[in-house]
CSV table of C-alpha atoms and ligand atoms in Angstrom, one decimal:
chain,number,residue,atom,x,y,z
A,271,MET,CA,186.1,205.9,13.8
A,272,GLY,CA,189.9,207.2,13.1
A,273,ILE,CA,193.5,206.2,13.8
A,274,ALA,CA,194.7,206.3,17.0
A,275,LEU,CA,198.0,205.5,19.1
A,276,ALA,CA,199.6,205.3,22.5
A,277,ILE,CA,202.7,205.1,23.4
A,278,HIS,CA,204.8,204.6,26.7
A,279,GLY,CA,207.9,204.5,28.6
A,280,GLY,CA,207.1,203.0,31.8
A,281,ALA,CA,205.1,203.8,35.2
A,282,TRP,CA,208.2,203.8,37.8
A,283,ASN,CA,209.1,206.7,40.0
A,284,VAL,CA,211.0,208.8,37.7
A,285,PRO,CA,213.0,211.3,39.1
A,286,ASP,CA,212.3,214.3,38.8
A,287,THR,CA,216.4,215.4,37.0
A,288,GLU,CA,214.7,212.7,34.7
A,289,LEU,CA,211.7,214.8,33.9
A,290,ALA,CA,212.8,215.9,30.4
A,291,ASP,CA,214.6,213.3,29.3
A,292,HIS,CA,211.6,210.4,29.7
A,293,ARG,CA,209.4,213.1,28.1
A,294,ASP,CA,211.7,213.7,25.7
A,295,GLY,CA,212.0,209.9,24.7
A,296,VAL,CA,208.4,210.0,24.3
A,297,ALA,CA,207.1,212.5,22.3
A,298,ARG,CA,210.2,211.8,19.5
A,299,ALA,CA,209.0,208.4,19.2
A,300,LEU,CA,205.4,209.7,19.1
A,301,ARG,CA,206.1,211.4,16.6
A,302,HIS,CA,207.8,208.6,14.5
A,303,ALA,CA,205.2,206.3,15.2
A,304,TRP,CA,202.4,208.9,14.8
A,305,GLY,CA,203.5,210.4,10.9
A,306,LEU,CA,203.9,206.5,10.4
A,307,LEU,CA,200.3,206.0,11.1
A,308,HIS,CA,199.4,209.1,10.4
A,309,GLY,CA,200.7,208.9,6.3
A,310,GLY,CA,198.8,204.9,6.5
A,311,ALA,CA,201.1,202.6,7.6
A,312,SER,CA,199.1,199.2,9.3
A,313,ALA,CA,197.8,199.2,12.8
A,314,VAL,CA,201.6,196.0,13.0
A,315,ASP,CA,203.7,199.1,10.9
A,316,THR,CA,203.1,201.6,13.8
A,317,VAL,CA,203.7,200.5,16.7
A,318,THR,CA,206.4,197.9,15.4
A,319,ALA,CA,208.4,201.5,15.0
A,320,ALA,CA,207.0,202.9,17.7
A,321,VAL,CA,208.5,200.1,19.9
A,322,ARG,CA,211.7,199.7,18.3
A,323,ALA,CA,212.7,203.6,18.1
A,324,LEU,CA,211.8,203.5,22.6
A,325,GLU,CA,214.6,200.2,22.4
A,326,ASP,CA,217.1,202.2,20.3
A,327,ASP,CA,216.4,204.8,23.5
A,328,PRO,CA,219.2,204.1,26.3
A,329,LEU,CA,217.3,206.4,28.8
A,330,PHE,CA,213.9,203.4,28.6
A,331,ASN,CA,214.9,199.8,30.0
A,332,ALA,CA,213.9,197.3,27.3
A,333,GLY,CA,217.0,196.7,24.4
A,334,THR,CA,219.7,199.3,24.6
A,335,GLY,CA,220.3,200.9,28.3
A,336,SER,CA,217.8,197.1,29.8
A,337,HIS,CA,218.9,196.2,33.6
A,338,LEU,CA,221.0,193.9,34.2
A,339,ASN,CA,220.0,190.5,36.2
A,340,ARG,CA,221.3,189.6,39.1
A,341,LEU,CA,224.4,187.2,38.2
A,342,GLY,CA,225.3,190.3,34.9
A,343,LYS,CA,223.4,189.5,31.9
A,344,VAL,CA,220.8,191.1,29.4
A,345,GLU,CA,217.3,188.9,29.3
A,346,LEU,CA,214.8,190.8,27.3
A,347,ASP,CA,210.8,189.7,26.8
A,348,ALA,CA,209.0,191.2,24.5
A,349,SER,CA,205.5,190.6,22.8
A,350,ILE,CA,203.2,191.9,20.2
A,351,MET,CA,199.3,190.8,19.6
A,352,SER,CA,197.4,192.1,16.7
A,353,GLY,CA,192.9,192.3,17.2
A,354,ASP,CA,191.9,191.1,13.9
A,355,LEU,CA,192.7,187.8,13.9
A,356,LEU,CA,194.4,187.7,17.9
A,357,GLU,CA,197.3,186.2,16.1
A,358,ALA,CA,200.3,186.9,18.5
A,359,GLY,CA,204.2,186.2,18.6
A,360,ALA,CA,206.4,186.7,22.2
A,361,VAL,CA,209.8,186.2,23.1
A,362,ALA,CA,211.0,185.3,26.2
A,363,ALA,CA,214.4,185.9,28.6
A,364,VAL,CA,216.4,186.3,25.3
A,365,GLU,CA,219.7,187.6,25.2
A,366,ARG,CA,222.0,189.6,22.5
A,367,ILE,CA,218.7,190.8,20.2
A,368,ARG,CA,218.5,195.1,19.8
A,369,ASN,CA,215.1,194.8,19.5
A,370,PRO,CA,212.6,191.9,21.1
A,371,VAL,CA,209.9,193.3,18.8
A,372,ASP,CA,211.0,192.4,15.8
A,373,LEU,CA,211.4,188.6,17.1
A,374,ALA,CA,208.1,188.6,18.5
A,375,ARG,CA,206.3,190.1,14.9
A,376,ALA,CA,208.0,187.7,13.2
A,377,ILE,CA,207.7,184.9,15.9
A,378,LEU,CA,204.0,186.0,15.4
A,379,GLU,CA,204.1,186.4,11.1
A,380,ASP,CA,206.2,183.6,10.7
A,381,SER,CA,206.2,180.9,13.3
A,382,ASP,CA,203.1,178.4,14.3
A,383,HIS,CA,204.1,179.0,18.1
A,384,VAL,CA,203.0,181.8,20.6
A,385,LEU,CA,206.0,182.2,22.6
A,386,LEU,CA,209.8,181.6,22.4
A,387,VAL,CA,212.5,181.6,24.7
A,388,GLY,CA,216.5,181.3,25.7
A,389,LYS,CA,218.0,180.0,22.9
A,390,GLY,CA,215.5,178.5,21.3
A,391,ALA,CA,214.1,182.1,20.1
A,392,ARG,CA,217.9,183.3,19.9
A,393,ARG,CA,218.0,180.2,17.1
A,394,PHE,CA,215.2,181.5,15.6
A,395,ALA,CA,216.3,185.3,15.5
A,396,ARG,CA,219.3,183.5,13.6
A,397,GLU,CA,217.5,182.0,10.9
A,398,GLN,CA,214.9,185.2,10.3
A,399,GLY,CA,218.1,186.9,9.9
A,400,ILE,CA,217.6,189.3,13.1
A,401,GLN,CA,220.5,191.3,14.0
A,402,GLU,CA,222.2,190.0,16.5
A,403,CYS,CA,224.0,192.3,19.2
A,404,ARG,CA,226.6,191.9,21.4
A,405,SER,CA,225.9,191.5,25.1
A,406,ARG,CA,228.0,194.9,25.7
A,407,ASP,CA,226.6,196.4,23.0
A,408,LEU,CA,222.9,196.7,25.6
A,409,LEU,CA,224.7,197.5,28.2
A,410,VAL,CA,224.6,201.4,28.4
A,411,GLY,CA,226.4,203.1,31.8
A,412,ARG,CA,223.4,203.7,34.0
A,413,ALA,CA,222.6,200.1,33.5
A,414,ARG,CA,226.1,198.9,34.3
A,415,GLU,CA,226.6,201.2,37.1
A,416,THR,CA,223.3,200.8,39.1
A,417,TYR,CA,223.9,196.8,38.6
A,418,LEU,CA,227.5,197.0,40.0
A,419,ARG,CA,226.7,199.3,42.9
A,420,ILE,CA,224.2,197.1,44.0
A,421,ARG,CA,226.5,193.5,44.0
A,422,ALA,CA,229.0,196.5,45.8
A,423,GLY,CA,226.4,196.8,49.2
A,424,GLU,CA,224.1,198.8,47.8
A,425,THR,CA,220.8,196.5,48.1
A,426,ASP,CA,218.2,199.9,48.3
A,427,LEU,CA,218.5,200.6,44.9
A,428,ILE,CA,216.5,197.9,43.7
A,429,ALA,CA,213.1,198.4,43.4
A,430,THR,CA,210.4,198.3,45.3
A,431,GLU,CA,207.6,199.9,44.4
A,432,PHE,CA,206.3,197.5,42.4
A,433,ALA,CA,206.7,194.9,46.2
A,434,PRO,CA,203.5,194.7,47.3
A,435,GLY,CA,203.1,196.3,51.1
A,436,SER,CA,205.7,199.4,49.3
A,437,ASP,CA,204.8,203.2,49.0
A,438,PRO,CA,204.0,204.9,45.7
A,439,ASP,CA,205.0,208.1,46.9
A,440,ALA,CA,208.0,207.0,48.6
A,441,THR,CA,211.6,207.9,46.5
A,442,HIS,CA,213.4,204.8,46.2
A,443,GLY,CA,216.6,206.5,44.6
A,444,ASP,CA,218.6,205.4,42.0
A,445,GLU,CA,216.1,202.7,39.7
A,446,HIS,CA,214.8,202.5,36.6
A,447,MET,CA,211.7,200.7,35.7
A,448,GLY,CA,211.6,202.1,31.7
A,449,THR,CA,209.6,199.0,29.6
A,450,VAL,CA,208.2,200.5,26.8
A,451,GLY,CA,205.1,199.6,24.9
A,452,ALA,CA,202.3,200.6,22.5
A,453,VAL,CA,198.6,200.0,20.7
A,454,ALA,CA,197.5,201.7,17.6
A,455,ARG,CA,194.8,201.4,15.5
A,456,ASP,CA,194.6,202.0,11.8
A,457,ALA,CA,192.7,202.8,8.8
A,458,ASN,CA,190.6,199.9,8.8
A,459,GLY,CA,189.9,199.0,12.2
A,460,CYS,CA,192.8,196.7,13.1
A,461,ILE,CA,193.9,197.3,16.7
A,462,VAL,CA,197.5,195.9,17.7
A,463,ALA,CA,199.3,196.3,20.6
A,464,ALA,CA,203.2,195.4,21.8
A,465,THR,CA,205.5,195.9,24.9
A,466,SER,CA,209.4,195.2,25.0
A,467,THR,CA,211.2,194.7,28.5
A,468,GLY,CA,214.7,194.3,30.1
A,469,GLY,CA,212.4,193.0,33.4
A,470,THR,CA,212.8,194.0,36.7
A,471,LEU,CA,215.8,195.7,38.3
A,472,ASP,CA,218.6,192.7,39.4
A,473,LYS,CA,216.2,190.0,38.7
A,474,TYR,CA,217.0,186.2,39.2
A,475,PRO,CA,218.5,185.3,35.9
A,476,GLY,CA,215.5,183.3,34.2
A,477,ARG,CA,212.9,185.2,36.2
A,478,VAL,CA,209.7,186.6,33.5
A,479,GLY,CA,207.6,189.0,34.1
A,480,ASP,CA,204.2,190.1,33.0
A,481,SER,CA,205.4,192.0,28.9
A,482,PRO,CA,205.8,188.9,27.1
A,483,LEU,CA,202.4,187.3,28.4
A,484,ILE,CA,200.1,187.6,26.1
A,485,GLY,CA,196.3,188.1,28.5
A,486,SER,CA,199.1,190.0,30.9
A,487,GLY,CA,201.5,192.6,30.0
A,488,THR,CA,200.0,193.1,26.1
A,489,TYR,CA,196.5,192.5,24.8
A,490,ALA,CA,194.6,193.3,21.4
A,491,ASP,CA,191.5,192.5,19.4
A,492,SER,CA,189.9,195.3,17.2
A,493,ARG,CA,186.2,194.1,18.5
A,494,TYR,CA,187.0,196.4,21.9
A,495,GLY,CA,190.4,197.8,22.0
A,496,GLY,CA,194.4,197.1,23.0
A,497,ALA,CA,196.3,197.2,26.4
A,498,SER,CA,200.1,197.4,26.5
A,499,CYS,CA,201.3,196.9,30.6
A,500,THR,CA,203.9,198.1,32.6
A,501,GLY,CA,205.0,198.0,36.8
A,502,TRP,CA,205.3,194.9,38.9
A,503,GLY,CA,205.2,191.9,36.9
A,504,GLU,CA,204.3,189.6,39.6
A,505,GLY,CA,201.1,191.7,40.1
A,506,ILE,CA,200.2,192.2,36.3
A,507,MET,CA,200.3,188.6,35.9
A,508,ARG,CA,198.7,187.5,39.1
A,509,VAL,CA,195.8,189.8,37.4
A,510,VAL,CA,196.2,189.6,34.0
A,511,MET,CA,196.0,192.3,33.5
A,512,ALA,CA,195.6,193.7,30.0
A,513,LYS,CA,193.2,190.5,29.0
A,514,ALA,CA,191.2,192.1,32.4
A,515,ALA,CA,190.8,196.1,31.2
A,516,ILE,CA,190.2,194.8,27.7
A,517,ASP,CA,187.0,192.3,28.9
A,518,ARG,CA,186.1,195.0,30.5
A,519,ILE,CA,185.0,197.4,27.6
A,520,ALA,CA,183.2,194.5,26.2
A,521,GLY,CA,181.6,194.7,29.1
A,522,GLY,CA,180.8,198.3,28.5
A,523,LEU,CA,183.1,200.0,30.2
A,524,THR,CA,184.4,203.4,28.8
A,525,SER,CA,188.8,202.1,27.7
A,526,ASP,CA,189.3,205.4,31.0
A,527,GLU,CA,187.2,203.5,32.9
A,528,ALA,CA,188.4,200.0,31.8
A,529,ALA,CA,192.2,200.8,32.9
A,530,SER,CA,191.1,202.6,36.0
A,531,SER,CA,189.5,199.1,37.1
A,532,ALA,CA,192.0,196.9,35.9
A,533,LEU,CA,194.3,198.7,37.3
A,534,GLY,CA,192.5,198.7,40.7
A,535,ASP,CA,193.2,194.7,40.6
A,536,LEU,CA,196.8,195.3,41.1
A,537,GLY,CA,196.0,197.8,43.0
A,538,ARG,CA,193.9,195.4,45.7
A,539,ILE,CA,196.9,193.3,45.9
A,540,ARG,CA,199.4,195.9,46.8
A,541,GLY,CA,200.7,196.3,43.4
A,542,HIS,CA,201.7,199.4,41.8
A,543,GLY,CA,201.6,200.1,37.0
A,544,GLY,CA,200.3,201.6,34.4
A,545,MET,CA,198.4,200.4,31.3
A,546,ILE,CA,197.9,202.4,27.9
A,547,MET,CA,194.9,201.2,25.6
A,548,VAL,CA,193.2,202.8,22.6
A,549,ASP,CA,189.6,201.5,22.0
A,550,LYS,CA,187.9,201.0,19.1
A,551,ALA,CA,186.4,204.2,18.6
A,552,GLY,CA,190.0,205.5,18.1
A,553,VAL,CA,190.3,207.3,22.1
A,554,PRO,CA,193.9,206.6,23.6
A,555,CYS,CA,194.3,207.0,27.3
A,556,ALA,CA,196.6,206.1,29.4
A,557,ALA,CA,196.3,205.2,33.8
A,558,PHE,CA,198.4,203.9,36.2
A,559,ASN,CA,198.7,204.1,40.3
A,560,THR,CA,202.8,204.6,40.1
A,561,PRO,CA,204.0,208.3,41.2
A,562,ARG,CA,204.9,208.9,37.3
A,563,MET,CA,204.3,207.1,33.8
A,564,ALA,CA,206.1,208.8,30.8
A,565,ARG,CA,203.5,208.4,28.1
A,566,GLY,CA,202.7,209.8,24.5
A,567,LEU,CA,198.8,210.3,22.9
A,568,ALA,CA,197.5,211.4,19.2
A,569,CYS,CA,194.4,210.9,18.0
A,570,ALA,CA,193.4,213.3,15.3
A,571,ARG,CA,190.2,215.0,17.8
A,572,ASP,CA,193.2,215.5,20.3
A,573,GLY,CA,196.3,215.8,18.0
A,574,LEU,CA,200.0,214.9,20.2
A,575,ARG,CA,199.6,214.9,23.6
A,576,VAL,CA,202.5,213.5,26.5
A,577,GLY,CA,203.2,213.7,30.4
A,578,VAL,CA,205.4,212.0,33.0
A,579,ASP,CA,203.7,212.8,36.1
A,580,GLU,CA,199.9,213.9,36.1
A,581,THR,CA,199.6,216.9,33.1
A,582,MET,CA,199.4,215.9,30.1
A,583,GLU,CA,200.8,218.8,27.5
A,584,THR,CA,199.9,218.9,23.7
A,585,LEU,CA,203.2,219.3,21.3
A,586,PRO,CA,203.4,221.6,18.7
A,587,PRO,CA,202.7,221.0,15.1
A,588,SER,CA,206.2,219.5,13.7
B,25,LIG,N1,206.1,194.7,33.7
B,25,LIG,C1,207.8,195.1,34.0
B,25,LIG,C2,208.3,193.1,34.4
B,25,LIG,O1,207.5,192.8,35.1
B,25,LIG,C3,208.8,196.2,34.9
B,25,LIG,C4,208.2,197.6,34.0
B,25,LIG,O2,207.4,198.1,33.6
B,25,LIG,O3,209.0,198.8,34.8
B,25,LIG,O4,209.5,192.7,34.1
């Protein structure tokens, strides 16, 4: 049973014009994090590095490049869970933090709590010496432009693909869903999962989705596997999707079967999204019922693979 890594840059209707950028973005983060894991890094260091790389890439809706809420502010959610002792840390609706995954990890390692929100989370970040930034540092052109267009009346830009009854094959213009996540199994058999997001486009201030909720957006239990989810958070929370998938591995399904079955729960309430998993045997997988999902999988047997639509492409050795 070997080391393995899975990462994602969000399940949504990635436009054709952005396919190559999304592929390259996950390929860069995958190579970087796989290099660390392969060199002996722990699963917790590996997923933190992968999520940080994706947060720092303005293409994805996490950290720099996040969606703005209805008031024009960036409120971020993130979580991380380590599957040996079921330790977890999470942060919700926090502002001015460049890498929310670092804050989630500090909560896991240095607090008595699992979830901190808003101002208290920022206070804890300051105490921990976590890098703060100006809100405007997190705003890159595209998210800000989309916000201004919505305020000017282009409400059809607001994401509808995760809403009940929406058509997953429909084209929804300029919406940008690119929550990020990573799951790794290290050489000691520890499985860690992490997720980070700016949430949904034009969300109500204070809205929190599945990403910082242990069991919904993120779950890891080294006896079975780990999962990081993306998609319509309001639905993912209601089906507790990450834990549902891990429970199905515990019940005897393969990780592929467990991921499709948990996504079936989301589909039952007409929701759309995706998830990545790594199981205790070191098998990485991804499943989604959105048109596309940027993802990368790595293990010794199959090498490094990335994909945004159905097909996966093997990366040449660097
Ligand atoms: N699940 C995230 C949320 O609802 C959004 C996403 O994955 O794109 O906040």
